[in-house]
Short mmCIF file of C-alpha atoms in Angstrom, two decimals:
data_model
loop_
_atom_site.label_atom_id
_atom_site.label_comp_id
_atom_site.label_asym_id
_atom_site.label_seq_id
_atom_site.Cartn_x
_atom_site.Cartn_y
_atom_site.Cartn_z
CA MET A 1 1.26 26.14 90.13
CA LYS A 2 -2.01 24.23 89.84
CA GLU A 3 -0.35 21.51 87.73
CA LEU A 4 2.53 21.25 90.25
CA ARG A 5 0.05 20.77 93.15
CA GLN A 6 -1.70 18.04 91.19
CA LEU A 7 1.55 16.24 90.49
CA LEU A 8 2.57 16.40 94.15
CA LYS A 9 -0.85 15.09 95.17
CA ASN A 10 -0.59 12.17 92.71
CA ALA A 11 2.93 11.32 93.93
CA LEU A 12 1.79 11.39 97.58
CA PHE A 13 -1.13 9.06 96.87
CA GLY A 14 1.27 6.71 95.02
CA VAL A 15 3.53 6.51 98.03
CA ILE A 16 0.57 5.83 100.36
CA LEU A 17 -0.78 3.07 98.14
CA ARG A 18 2.62 1.35 98.00
CA CYS A 19 3.45 1.64 101.66
CA TYR A 20 0.10 0.38 102.93
CA LYS A 21 -0.36 -2.38 100.33
CA VAL A 22 -3.82 -1.29 99.54
CA ASP A 23 -6.15 -3.92 97.97
CA GLY A 24 -5.58 -4.18 94.20
CA SER A 25 -9.16 -3.20 93.11
CA LEU A 26 -9.16 -0.22 95.42
CA ARG A 27 -5.76 0.78 94.28
CA ALA A 28 -6.92 0.65 90.69
CA ARG A 29 -9.88 2.84 91.48
CA VAL A 30 -7.77 5.40 93.25
CA ARG A 31 -5.27 5.43 90.41
CA LYS A 32 -8.01 5.97 87.84
CA HIS A 33 -9.36 8.85 89.94
CA LEU A 34 -5.93 10.45 89.99
CA MET A 35 -5.66 10.11 86.25
CA LYS A 36 -9.08 11.69 85.74
CA THR A 37 -8.04 14.67 87.78
CA THR A 38 -4.75 15.09 86.00
CA PRO A 39 -4.94 18.10 83.60
CA GLY A 40 -5.11 17.00 79.99
CA ILE A 41 -6.40 13.51 80.67
CA LYS A 42 -10.07 12.61 80.10
CA ILE A 43 -11.29 9.07 80.77
CA GLY A 44 -14.80 7.83 79.82
CA LYS A 45 -17.15 5.50 81.63
CA GLY A 46 -16.38 1.84 82.20
CA VAL A 47 -12.74 2.14 81.17
CA PHE A 48 -10.19 -0.42 82.33
CA ILE A 49 -6.60 0.75 82.76
CA SER A 50 -3.97 -1.67 84.02
CA GLU A 51 -1.88 -0.69 87.00
CA THR A 52 1.22 -0.99 84.88
CA ALA A 53 0.01 1.18 82.01
CA VAL A 54 1.55 4.63 81.65
CA LEU A 55 -0.49 7.74 80.74
CA GLU A 56 1.70 10.82 80.60
CA ILE A 57 1.32 14.37 79.45
CA VAL A 58 4.73 15.39 78.06
CA SER A 59 5.31 18.98 76.89
CA GLY A 60 1.55 19.63 76.76
CA GLY A 61 -1.13 17.84 74.77
CA THR A 62 -4.09 15.70 75.77
CA ILE A 63 -5.16 12.11 76.24
CA GLU A 64 -8.82 11.12 75.76
CA ILE A 65 -10.09 7.55 76.22
CA GLY A 66 -13.66 6.68 75.22
CA ASP A 67 -16.23 4.65 77.17
CA ASN A 68 -15.54 0.98 77.78
CA ALA A 69 -12.03 0.99 76.36
CA ARG A 70 -9.45 -1.35 77.80
CA ILE A 71 -5.79 -0.42 78.28
CA TYR A 72 -3.77 -3.48 79.29
CA GLU A 73 -0.45 -4.15 80.99
CA GLY A 74 2.59 -2.16 79.95
CA VAL A 75 0.81 0.10 77.46
CA ILE A 76 2.50 3.53 77.13
CA LEU A 77 0.55 6.61 76.07
CA LYS A 78 2.70 9.80 75.95
CA THR A 79 1.54 13.03 74.31
CA TYR A 80 4.86 14.82 73.40
CA GLY A 81 2.90 17.99 72.78
CA GLY A 82 0.15 16.40 70.70
CA GLY A 83 -3.15 14.68 71.28
CA ILE A 84 -4.02 10.97 71.71
CA LYS A 85 -7.71 10.14 71.27
CA ILE A 86 -8.90 6.56 71.70
CA GLY A 87 -12.57 5.85 70.88
CA ARG A 88 -15.20 3.71 72.55
CA ASN A 89 -14.91 -0.07 73.01
CA CYS A 90 -11.26 -0.12 71.97
CA SER A 91 -8.71 -2.68 73.21
CA ILE A 92 -5.07 -1.68 73.52
CA ASN A 93 -3.14 -4.79 74.38
CA PRO A 94 0.08 -5.30 76.39
CA TYR A 95 3.20 -3.29 75.66
CA THR A 96 1.84 -1.24 72.80
CA ILE A 97 3.26 2.27 72.57
CA ILE A 98 1.26 5.25 71.30
CA TYR A 99 2.69 8.75 71.15
CA GLY A 100 0.91 12.05 70.47
CA HIS A 101 3.41 14.30 68.58
CA GLY A 102 1.41 15.33 65.45
CA GLY A 103 -1.77 13.70 66.78
CA THR A 104 -3.02 10.14 67.00
CA TRP A 105 -6.76 9.57 66.47
CA ILE A 106 -8.21 6.08 66.98
CA GLY A 107 -11.89 5.48 66.22
CA ASP A 108 -14.45 3.20 67.95
CA ASN A 109 -14.32 -0.58 68.18
CA VAL A 110 -10.59 -0.77 67.31
CA LEU A 111 -8.53 -3.82 68.33
CA ILE A 112 -4.80 -3.28 68.73
CA ALA A 113 -2.73 -6.32 69.66
CA GLY A 114 0.36 -6.30 71.85
CA HIS A 115 3.80 -4.84 71.06
CA ASN A 116 2.67 -2.37 68.46
CA MET A 117 4.24 1.07 67.81
CA ILE A 118 2.05 3.97 66.74
CA ILE A 119 4.29 7.04 66.49
CA PRO A 120 3.11 10.16 64.57
CA ASN A 121 6.63 11.56 64.24
CA ASN A 122 9.70 11.10 62.03
CA HIS A 123 13.28 12.34 62.28
CA VAL A 124 14.59 14.52 59.43
CA PHE A 125 17.73 12.95 57.89
CA SER A 126 18.15 14.76 54.54
CA ASP A 127 21.53 16.31 55.37
CA SER A 128 24.22 13.62 55.44
CA ASN A 129 26.72 16.14 56.91
CA ALA A 130 24.76 16.79 60.05
CA PRO A 131 23.81 14.41 62.89
CA ILE A 132 20.26 13.08 62.51
CA ALA A 133 19.56 14.05 66.10
CA LEU A 134 20.09 17.74 65.23
CA GLN A 135 17.94 17.89 62.12
CA GLY A 136 14.59 18.17 63.68
CA ASN A 137 11.36 16.23 63.33
CA VAL A 138 8.28 16.07 61.12
CA SER A 139 4.90 15.25 62.70
CA LYS A 140 1.87 14.85 60.40
CA GLY A 141 -0.41 12.67 62.55
CA ILE A 142 -1.98 9.19 62.37
CA VAL A 143 -5.66 8.27 61.92
CA ILE A 144 -6.97 4.79 62.60
CA ASN A 145 -10.73 4.65 61.71
CA ASP A 146 -13.51 2.57 63.27
CA ASP A 147 -13.53 -1.23 63.42
CA VAL A 148 -9.82 -1.77 62.54
CA TRP A 149 -7.88 -4.80 63.81
CA ILE A 150 -4.11 -4.42 64.05
CA GLY A 151 -2.19 -7.60 64.69
CA HIS A 152 0.84 -8.20 66.92
CA ALA A 153 4.09 -6.26 66.52
CA CYS A 154 3.13 -3.75 63.84
CA SER A 155 4.57 -0.28 63.24
CA ILE A 156 2.20 2.45 62.09
CA LEU A 157 4.22 5.34 60.73
CA ASP A 158 3.56 9.09 60.68
CA GLY A 159 1.16 10.46 58.06
CA VAL A 160 -0.83 7.22 57.71
CA GLU A 161 -4.64 6.85 57.74
CA ILE A 162 -6.05 3.35 58.03
CA GLY A 163 -9.57 3.12 56.64
CA ARG A 164 -12.59 1.71 58.42
CA GLY A 165 -12.80 -2.04 58.70
CA CYS A 166 -9.20 -2.77 57.76
CA VAL A 167 -7.14 -5.69 59.07
CA VAL A 168 -3.37 -5.31 59.48
CA ALA A 169 -1.40 -8.55 59.57
CA ALA A 170 1.05 -9.19 62.42
CA GLY A 171 4.50 -7.83 61.95
CA SER A 172 3.48 -5.29 59.29
CA VAL A 173 5.05 -1.80 58.81
CA VAL A 174 2.37 0.52 57.53
CA THR A 175 3.93 3.43 55.57
CA LYS A 176 0.99 4.58 53.43
CA THR A 177 -2.70 5.42 53.80
CA VAL A 178 -5.01 2.42 53.32
CA SER A 179 -8.59 2.66 51.99
CA PRO A 180 -11.46 0.96 53.92
CA PHE A 181 -12.04 -2.79 54.28
CA LYS A 182 -8.61 -3.90 53.11
CA VAL A 183 -6.47 -6.70 54.57
CA ILE A 184 -2.84 -5.60 54.45
CA GLY A 185 0.48 -7.08 55.48
CA GLY A 186 4.18 -7.05 54.94
CA VAL A 187 7.19 -4.75 55.17
CA PRO A 188 6.20 -2.30 53.87
CA ALA A 189 2.59 -3.29 54.13
CA ARG A 190 0.66 -3.95 50.89
CA ILE A 191 -2.90 -4.92 50.10
CA ILE A 192 -3.38 -8.71 50.40
CA LYS A 193 -7.13 -8.78 49.74
CA GLU A 194 -10.38 -6.97 50.30
CA ARG A 195 -12.80 -8.04 52.99
CA GLY A 196 -15.96 -9.74 51.73
CA ASN A 197 -19.37 -8.70 53.06
CA ARG A 198 -19.47 -4.94 53.72
CA GLU A 199 -23.15 -4.79 54.47
CA PHE A 200 -22.90 -4.69 58.19
CA GLU A 201 -22.96 -1.92 60.76
CA VAL A 202 -20.86 -1.93 63.86
CA LYS A 203 -23.09 -1.35 66.88
CA LYS A 204 -22.36 1.91 68.62
#
Protein backbone atom coordinates (compact mmCIF):
# COMPACT_ATOMS: atom_id res chain seq x y z
CA MET A 1 0.00 0.00 0.00
CA LYS A 2 2.85 2.39 0.84
CA GLU A 3 4.50 1.79 -2.54
CA LEU A 4 1.16 2.33 -4.32
CA ARG A 5 0.68 5.69 -2.54
CA GLN A 6 4.19 6.73 -3.56
CA LEU A 7 3.55 5.78 -7.20
CA LEU A 8 0.30 7.76 -7.24
CA LYS A 9 2.05 10.73 -5.66
CA ASN A 10 4.82 10.64 -8.28
CA ALA A 11 2.30 10.37 -11.12
CA LEU A 12 0.31 13.35 -9.77
CA PHE A 13 3.43 15.50 -9.53
CA GLY A 14 4.33 14.53 -13.08
CA VAL A 15 0.94 15.69 -14.38
CA ILE A 16 1.22 18.99 -12.49
CA LEU A 17 4.70 19.67 -13.85
CA ARG A 18 3.58 19.02 -17.43
CA CYS A 19 0.34 20.99 -17.20
CA TYR A 20 1.84 24.10 -15.67
CA LYS A 21 5.07 24.12 -17.70
CA VAL A 22 7.22 24.52 -14.63
CA ASP A 23 10.69 26.01 -15.17
CA GLY A 24 13.19 23.35 -16.26
CA SER A 25 15.60 23.65 -13.31
CA LEU A 26 12.74 23.51 -10.80
CA ARG A 27 11.20 20.59 -12.64
CA ALA A 28 14.52 18.73 -12.45
CA ARG A 29 14.80 19.37 -8.71
CA VAL A 30 11.26 18.14 -8.08
CA ARG A 31 11.86 15.06 -10.22
CA LYS A 32 15.05 14.22 -8.32
CA HIS A 33 13.16 14.62 -5.03
CA LEU A 34 10.51 12.20 -6.25
CA MET A 35 13.18 9.69 -7.23
CA LYS A 36 14.88 10.01 -3.83
CA THR A 37 11.59 9.23 -2.10
CA THR A 38 10.83 6.23 -4.32
CA PRO A 39 11.41 2.96 -2.42
CA GLY A 40 14.56 1.21 -3.62
CA ILE A 41 16.26 4.28 -5.13
CA LYS A 42 19.12 6.04 -3.34
CA ILE A 43 20.75 9.12 -4.89
CA GLY A 44 23.90 10.75 -3.52
CA LYS A 45 24.89 14.41 -3.27
CA GLY A 46 25.52 16.54 -6.33
CA VAL A 47 24.07 13.99 -8.75
CA PHE A 48 22.79 15.16 -12.15
CA ILE A 49 19.97 13.16 -13.73
CA SER A 50 18.56 14.22 -17.09
CA GLU A 51 14.82 14.76 -17.39
CA THR A 52 14.69 12.04 -20.05
CA ALA A 53 16.60 9.40 -18.07
CA VAL A 54 14.56 6.47 -16.75
CA LEU A 55 15.16 4.97 -13.29
CA GLU A 56 12.73 2.15 -12.60
CA ILE A 57 12.36 -0.54 -9.95
CA VAL A 58 11.01 -3.61 -11.79
CA SER A 59 10.06 -6.72 -9.79
CA GLY A 60 12.05 -5.52 -6.79
CA GLY A 61 15.70 -4.61 -6.53
CA THR A 62 17.54 -1.36 -5.85
CA ILE A 63 19.26 1.51 -7.64
CA GLU A 64 22.06 3.40 -5.87
CA ILE A 65 23.91 6.34 -7.44
CA GLY A 66 27.00 7.78 -5.77
CA ASP A 67 27.92 11.41 -5.18
CA ASN A 68 28.56 13.68 -8.18
CA ALA A 69 27.56 11.07 -10.76
CA ARG A 70 26.00 12.26 -14.02
CA ILE A 71 23.18 10.40 -15.76
CA TYR A 72 22.56 11.91 -19.19
CA GLU A 73 19.72 11.97 -21.72
CA GLY A 74 17.91 8.76 -22.54
CA VAL A 75 19.81 6.57 -20.08
CA ILE A 76 17.72 3.63 -18.84
CA LEU A 77 18.31 1.98 -15.46
CA LYS A 78 15.92 -0.90 -14.68
CA THR A 79 16.42 -3.40 -11.86
CA TYR A 80 14.47 -6.50 -12.97
CA GLY A 81 14.77 -7.87 -9.46
CA GLY A 82 18.48 -7.14 -9.04
CA GLY A 83 20.63 -4.26 -7.91
CA ILE A 84 22.32 -1.46 -9.83
CA LYS A 85 25.05 0.39 -7.98
CA ILE A 86 26.89 3.29 -9.64
CA GLY A 87 29.83 4.80 -7.76
CA ARG A 88 31.02 8.35 -7.22
CA ASN A 89 32.03 10.72 -10.03
CA CYS A 90 30.71 8.40 -12.76
CA SER A 91 29.44 9.56 -16.13
CA ILE A 92 26.71 7.53 -17.88
CA ASN A 93 26.24 9.08 -21.31
CA PRO A 94 23.16 9.29 -23.56
CA TYR A 95 21.10 6.21 -24.41
CA THR A 96 23.13 3.72 -22.41
CA ILE A 97 21.03 0.88 -20.95
CA ILE A 98 21.90 -0.77 -17.64
CA TYR A 99 19.79 -3.56 -16.12
CA GLY A 100 19.95 -5.13 -12.66
CA HIS A 101 19.00 -8.83 -13.02
CA GLY A 102 21.97 -10.66 -11.43
CA GLY A 103 23.46 -7.38 -10.17
CA THR A 104 25.45 -4.59 -11.82
CA TRP A 105 28.19 -2.97 -9.72
CA ILE A 106 30.04 0.04 -11.15
CA GLY A 107 32.91 1.55 -9.17
CA ASP A 108 34.07 5.15 -8.79
CA ASN A 109 35.34 7.46 -11.55
CA VAL A 110 33.94 5.28 -14.35
CA LEU A 111 33.27 6.81 -17.78
CA ILE A 112 30.62 5.07 -19.88
CA ALA A 113 30.00 6.54 -23.33
CA GLY A 114 26.67 6.62 -25.14
CA HIS A 115 24.68 3.72 -26.58
CA ASN A 116 26.18 1.00 -24.39
CA MET A 117 24.37 -2.13 -23.18
CA ILE A 118 25.24 -3.53 -19.75
CA ILE A 119 22.94 -6.49 -19.15
CA PRO A 120 23.69 -9.06 -16.39
CA ASN A 121 21.38 -11.67 -17.85
CA ASN A 122 21.36 -14.29 -20.61
CA HIS A 123 18.68 -16.47 -22.16
CA VAL A 124 19.09 -20.24 -21.94
CA PHE A 125 19.06 -21.82 -25.43
CA SER A 126 20.49 -25.33 -24.92
CA ASP A 127 17.30 -27.16 -26.01
CA SER A 128 16.80 -26.79 -29.76
CA ASN A 129 13.35 -28.40 -29.49
CA ALA A 130 11.93 -25.72 -27.21
CA PRO A 131 11.38 -22.00 -27.83
CA ILE A 132 14.23 -19.93 -26.38
CA ALA A 133 11.68 -17.67 -24.71
CA LEU A 134 10.49 -20.63 -22.58
CA GLN A 135 13.91 -21.91 -21.44
CA GLY A 136 14.55 -19.42 -18.70
CA ASN A 137 17.45 -17.13 -17.92
CA VAL A 138 20.83 -17.15 -16.22
CA SER A 139 21.98 -14.09 -14.26
CA LYS A 140 25.50 -14.03 -12.80
CA GLY A 141 26.13 -10.28 -12.50
CA ILE A 142 28.55 -7.70 -13.91
CA VAL A 143 31.33 -5.82 -12.09
CA ILE A 144 33.04 -2.74 -13.54
CA ASN A 145 35.83 -1.60 -11.23
CA ASP A 146 37.14 1.92 -10.54
CA ASP A 147 38.59 4.18 -13.24
CA VAL A 148 37.30 2.28 -16.28
CA TRP A 149 36.52 4.00 -19.60
CA ILE A 150 34.02 2.23 -21.86
CA GLY A 151 33.78 3.65 -25.38
CA HIS A 152 30.70 4.14 -27.54
CA ALA A 153 28.34 1.28 -28.47
CA CYS A 154 29.81 -1.55 -26.41
CA SER A 155 28.02 -4.58 -25.00
CA ILE A 156 29.10 -5.91 -21.59
CA LEU A 157 27.74 -9.44 -21.13
CA ASP A 158 26.64 -11.30 -18.02
CA GLY A 159 29.34 -12.78 -15.78
CA VAL A 160 32.02 -10.26 -16.79
CA GLU A 161 34.31 -8.33 -14.44
CA ILE A 162 36.32 -5.45 -15.90
CA GLY A 163 39.41 -4.69 -13.85
CA ARG A 164 40.44 -1.31 -12.49
CA GLY A 165 41.86 1.14 -15.00
CA CYS A 166 40.78 -0.71 -18.14
CA VAL A 167 39.84 0.95 -21.42
CA VAL A 168 37.24 -0.69 -23.66
CA ALA A 169 37.39 0.38 -27.32
CA ALA A 170 34.23 1.57 -29.07
CA GLY A 171 32.02 -1.13 -30.53
CA SER A 172 33.44 -3.96 -28.41
CA VAL A 173 31.55 -6.98 -27.09
CA VAL A 174 33.04 -7.99 -23.75
CA THR A 175 32.37 -11.67 -23.03
CA LYS A 176 35.13 -12.51 -20.53
CA THR A 177 36.63 -11.07 -17.36
CA VAL A 178 39.50 -8.62 -17.94
CA SER A 179 42.40 -8.03 -15.53
CA PRO A 180 43.32 -4.46 -14.47
CA PHE A 181 44.93 -1.80 -16.70
CA LYS A 182 44.25 -3.50 -20.03
CA VAL A 183 43.10 -1.86 -23.26
CA ILE A 184 40.68 -4.22 -24.97
CA GLY A 185 38.64 -4.14 -28.16
CA GLY A 186 36.90 -6.21 -30.80
CA VAL A 187 34.09 -8.74 -31.17
CA PRO A 188 34.61 -10.59 -28.96
CA ALA A 189 36.91 -8.21 -27.10
CA ARG A 190 40.57 -9.17 -26.76
CA ILE A 191 43.55 -7.52 -25.09
CA ILE A 192 45.14 -4.94 -27.40
CA LYS A 193 47.77 -3.67 -25.00
CA GLU A 194 48.50 -2.83 -21.40
CA ARG A 195 48.38 0.69 -20.07
CA GLY A 196 51.77 2.26 -19.30
CA ASN A 197 52.32 4.09 -16.04
CA ARG A 198 50.40 2.41 -13.21
CA GLU A 199 51.92 4.51 -10.46
CA PHE A 200 49.04 6.90 -10.02
CA GLU A 201 46.14 7.05 -7.63
CA VAL A 202 42.70 8.25 -8.64
CA LYS A 203 41.59 10.97 -6.24
CA LYS A 204 38.64 9.91 -4.16
